[in-house]
mmCIF file with all atom_site columns, C-alpha atoms in Angstrom:
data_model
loop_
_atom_site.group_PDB
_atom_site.id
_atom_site.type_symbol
_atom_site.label_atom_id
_atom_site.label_alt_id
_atom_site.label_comp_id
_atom_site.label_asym_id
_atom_site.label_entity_id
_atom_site.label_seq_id
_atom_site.pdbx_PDB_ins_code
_atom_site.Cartn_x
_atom_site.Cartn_y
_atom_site.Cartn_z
_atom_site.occupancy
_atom_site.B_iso_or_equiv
_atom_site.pdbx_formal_charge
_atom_site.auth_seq_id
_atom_site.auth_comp_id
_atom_site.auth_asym_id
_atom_site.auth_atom_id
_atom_site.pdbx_PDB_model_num
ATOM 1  C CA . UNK V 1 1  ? 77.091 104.719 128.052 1.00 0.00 ? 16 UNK V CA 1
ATOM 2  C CA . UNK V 1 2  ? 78.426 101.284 126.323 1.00 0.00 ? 17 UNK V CA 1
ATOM 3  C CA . UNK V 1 3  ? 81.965 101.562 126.015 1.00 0.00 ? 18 UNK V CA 1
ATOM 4  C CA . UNK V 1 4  ? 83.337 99.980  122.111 1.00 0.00 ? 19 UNK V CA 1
ATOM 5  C CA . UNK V 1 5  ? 85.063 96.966  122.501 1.00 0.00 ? 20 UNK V CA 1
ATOM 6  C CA . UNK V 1 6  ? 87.889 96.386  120.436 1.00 0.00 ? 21 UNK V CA 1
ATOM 7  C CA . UNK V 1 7  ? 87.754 92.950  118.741 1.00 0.00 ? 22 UNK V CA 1
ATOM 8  C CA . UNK V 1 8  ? 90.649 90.851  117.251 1.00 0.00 ? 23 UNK V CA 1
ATOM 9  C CA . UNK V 1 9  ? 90.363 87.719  114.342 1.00 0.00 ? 24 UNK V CA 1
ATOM 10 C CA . UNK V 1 10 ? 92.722 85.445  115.355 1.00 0.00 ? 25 UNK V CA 1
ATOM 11 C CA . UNK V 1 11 ? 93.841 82.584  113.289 1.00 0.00 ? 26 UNK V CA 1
ATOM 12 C CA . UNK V 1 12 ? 94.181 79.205  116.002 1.00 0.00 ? 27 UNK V CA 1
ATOM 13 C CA . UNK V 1 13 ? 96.234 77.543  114.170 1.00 0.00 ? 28 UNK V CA 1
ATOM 14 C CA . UNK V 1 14 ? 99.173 80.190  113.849 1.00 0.00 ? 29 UNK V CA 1
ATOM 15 C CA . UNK V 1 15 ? 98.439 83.264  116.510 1.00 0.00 ? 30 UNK V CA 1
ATOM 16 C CA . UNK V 1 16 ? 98.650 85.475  113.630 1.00 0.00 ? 31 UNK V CA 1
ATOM 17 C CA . UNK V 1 17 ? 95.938 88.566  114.092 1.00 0.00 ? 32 UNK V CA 1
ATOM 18 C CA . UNK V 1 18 ? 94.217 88.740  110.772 1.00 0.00 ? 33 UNK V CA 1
ATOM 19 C CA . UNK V 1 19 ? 92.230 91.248  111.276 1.00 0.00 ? 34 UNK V CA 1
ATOM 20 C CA . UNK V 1 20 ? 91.153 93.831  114.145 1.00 0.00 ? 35 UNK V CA 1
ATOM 21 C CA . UNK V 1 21 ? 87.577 95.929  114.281 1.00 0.00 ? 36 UNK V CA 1
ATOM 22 C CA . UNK V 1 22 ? 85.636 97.717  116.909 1.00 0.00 ? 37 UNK V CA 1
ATOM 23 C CA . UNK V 1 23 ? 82.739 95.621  117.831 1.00 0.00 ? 38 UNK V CA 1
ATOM 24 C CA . UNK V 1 24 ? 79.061 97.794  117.933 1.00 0.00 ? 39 UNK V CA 1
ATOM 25 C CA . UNK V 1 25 ? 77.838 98.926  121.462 1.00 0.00 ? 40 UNK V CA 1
ATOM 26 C CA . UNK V 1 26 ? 74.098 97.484  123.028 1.00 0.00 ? 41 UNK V CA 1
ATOM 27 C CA . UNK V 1 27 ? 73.200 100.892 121.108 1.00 0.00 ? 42 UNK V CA 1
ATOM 28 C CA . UNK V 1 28 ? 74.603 100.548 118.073 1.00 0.00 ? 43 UNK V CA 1
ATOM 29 C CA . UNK V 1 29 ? 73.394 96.915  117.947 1.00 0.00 ? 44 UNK V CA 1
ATOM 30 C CA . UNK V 1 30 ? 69.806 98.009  118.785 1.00 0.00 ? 45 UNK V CA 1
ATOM 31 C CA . UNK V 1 31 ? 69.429 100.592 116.260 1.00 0.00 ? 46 UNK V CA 1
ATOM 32 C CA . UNK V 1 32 ? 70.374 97.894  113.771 1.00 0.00 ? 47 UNK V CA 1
ATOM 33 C CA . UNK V 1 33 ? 67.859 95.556  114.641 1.00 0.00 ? 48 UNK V CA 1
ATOM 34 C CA . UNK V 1 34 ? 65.414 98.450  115.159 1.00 0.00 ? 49 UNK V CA 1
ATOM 35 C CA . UNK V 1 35 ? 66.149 99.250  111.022 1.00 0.00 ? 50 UNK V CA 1
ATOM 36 C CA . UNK V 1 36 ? 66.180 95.881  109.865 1.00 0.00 ? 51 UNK V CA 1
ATOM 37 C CA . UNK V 1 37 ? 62.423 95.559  111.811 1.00 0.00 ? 52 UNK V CA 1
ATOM 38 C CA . UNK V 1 38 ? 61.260 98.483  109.488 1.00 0.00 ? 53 UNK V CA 1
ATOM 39 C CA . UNK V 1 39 ? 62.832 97.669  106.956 1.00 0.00 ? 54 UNK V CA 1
ATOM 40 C CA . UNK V 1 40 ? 61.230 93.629  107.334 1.00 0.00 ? 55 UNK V CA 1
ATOM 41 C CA . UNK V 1 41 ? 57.840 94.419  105.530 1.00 0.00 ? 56 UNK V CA 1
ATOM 42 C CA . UNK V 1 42 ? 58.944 95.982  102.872 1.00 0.00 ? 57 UNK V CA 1
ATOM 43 C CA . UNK V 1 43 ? 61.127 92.727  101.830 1.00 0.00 ? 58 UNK V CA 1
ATOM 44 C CA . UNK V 1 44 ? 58.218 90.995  102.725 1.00 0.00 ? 59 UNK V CA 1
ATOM 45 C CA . UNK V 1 45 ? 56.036 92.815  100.183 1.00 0.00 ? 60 UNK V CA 1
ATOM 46 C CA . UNK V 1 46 ? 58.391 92.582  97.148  1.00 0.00 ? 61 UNK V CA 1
ATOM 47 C CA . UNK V 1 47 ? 57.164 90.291  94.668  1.00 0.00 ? 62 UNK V CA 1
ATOM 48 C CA . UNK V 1 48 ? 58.410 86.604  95.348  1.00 0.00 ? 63 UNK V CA 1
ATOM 49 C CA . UNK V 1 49 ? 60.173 86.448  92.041  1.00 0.00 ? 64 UNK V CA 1
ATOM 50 C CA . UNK V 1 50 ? 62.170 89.945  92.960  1.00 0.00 ? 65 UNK V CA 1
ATOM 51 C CA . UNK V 1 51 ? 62.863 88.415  95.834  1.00 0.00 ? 66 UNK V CA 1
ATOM 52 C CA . UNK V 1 52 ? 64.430 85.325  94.332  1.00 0.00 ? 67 UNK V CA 1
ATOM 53 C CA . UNK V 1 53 ? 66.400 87.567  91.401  1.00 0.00 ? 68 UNK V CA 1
ATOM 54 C CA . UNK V 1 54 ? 67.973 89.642  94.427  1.00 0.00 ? 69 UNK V CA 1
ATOM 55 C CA . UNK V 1 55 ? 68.961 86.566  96.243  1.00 0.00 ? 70 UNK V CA 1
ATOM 56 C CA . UNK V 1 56 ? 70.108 84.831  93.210  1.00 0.00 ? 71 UNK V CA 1
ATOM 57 C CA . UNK V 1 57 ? 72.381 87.912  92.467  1.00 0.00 ? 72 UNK V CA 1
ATOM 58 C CA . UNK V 1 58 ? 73.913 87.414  95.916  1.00 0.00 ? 73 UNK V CA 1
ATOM 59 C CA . UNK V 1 59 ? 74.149 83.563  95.627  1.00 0.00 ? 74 UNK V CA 1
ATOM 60 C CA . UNK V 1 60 ? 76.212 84.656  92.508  1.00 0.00 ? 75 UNK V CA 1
ATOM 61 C CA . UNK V 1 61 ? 78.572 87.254  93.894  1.00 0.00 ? 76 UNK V CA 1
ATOM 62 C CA . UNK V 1 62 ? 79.208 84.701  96.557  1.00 0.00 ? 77 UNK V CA 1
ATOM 63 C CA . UNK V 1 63 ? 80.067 82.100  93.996  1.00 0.00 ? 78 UNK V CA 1
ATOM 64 C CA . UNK V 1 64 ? 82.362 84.603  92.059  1.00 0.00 ? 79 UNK V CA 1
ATOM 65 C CA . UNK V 1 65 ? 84.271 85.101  95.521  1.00 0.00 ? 80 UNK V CA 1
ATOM 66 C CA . UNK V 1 66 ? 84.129 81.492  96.921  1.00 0.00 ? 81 UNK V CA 1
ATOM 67 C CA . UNK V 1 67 ? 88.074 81.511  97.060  1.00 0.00 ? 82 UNK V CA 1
ATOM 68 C CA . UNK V 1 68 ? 88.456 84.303  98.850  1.00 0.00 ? 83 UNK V CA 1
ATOM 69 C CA . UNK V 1 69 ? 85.522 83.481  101.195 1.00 0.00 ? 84 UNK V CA 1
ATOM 70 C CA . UNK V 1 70 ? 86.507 80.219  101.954 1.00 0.00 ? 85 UNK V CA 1
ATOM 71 C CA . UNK V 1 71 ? 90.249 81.283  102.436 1.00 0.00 ? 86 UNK V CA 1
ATOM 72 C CA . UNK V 1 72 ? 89.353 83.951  104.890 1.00 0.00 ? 87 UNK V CA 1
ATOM 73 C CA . UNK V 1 73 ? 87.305 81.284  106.981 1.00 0.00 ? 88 UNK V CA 1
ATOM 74 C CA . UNK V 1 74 ? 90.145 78.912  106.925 1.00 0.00 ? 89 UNK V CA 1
ATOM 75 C CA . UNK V 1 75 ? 92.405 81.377  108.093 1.00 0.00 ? 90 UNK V CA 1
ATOM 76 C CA . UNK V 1 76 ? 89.652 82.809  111.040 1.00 0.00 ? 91 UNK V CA 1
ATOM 77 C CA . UNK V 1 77 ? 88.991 78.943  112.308 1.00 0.00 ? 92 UNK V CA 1
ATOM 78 C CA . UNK V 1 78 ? 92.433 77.454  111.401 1.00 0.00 ? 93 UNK V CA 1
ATOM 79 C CA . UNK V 1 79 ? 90.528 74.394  109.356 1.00 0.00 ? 94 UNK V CA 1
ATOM 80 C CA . UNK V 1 80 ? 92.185 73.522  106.829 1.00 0.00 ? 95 UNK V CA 1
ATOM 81 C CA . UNK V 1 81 ? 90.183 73.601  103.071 1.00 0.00 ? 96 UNK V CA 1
ATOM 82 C CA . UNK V 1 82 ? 89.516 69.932  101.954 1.00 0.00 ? 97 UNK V CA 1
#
């Protein structure tokens, strides 16, 4: 039996903890993979261009929250934004 690790997000630059989680056990992390396997040839037989929409929605979405997204990996690898 794996035991859960618990995981902190440290910012190097300060100490602060920014954020703690349990990590996923071998288990956990094989029953992922396991689904995302399955679930591979059904992406894979989607039409290219519903395939590009859904990725395009994402790209998007990450646009709307570039901010955020780039302050929370500033803070988790203490770079500063340029």
């Amino acid at each position: 039996k794996s035991e859960e690790v618990n995981m902190d997000i440290t910012n190097p630059a300060t100490g602060e903890i920014i954020e703690k989680f349990a990590s996923d056990d071998a288990q956990t992390i094989e029953n992922k993979y396991q689904a995302a396997r399955i679930a591979q040839p059904e992406w894979g037989a989607r039409p290219v261009a519903e395939r590009v929409e859904l990725i395009s929605t994402f790209r998007e979405l990450m646009k709307r929250d570039l901010d955020t997204l780039a302050l929370d990996l500033t803070r988790e690898t203490g770079k500063a934004l340029q």
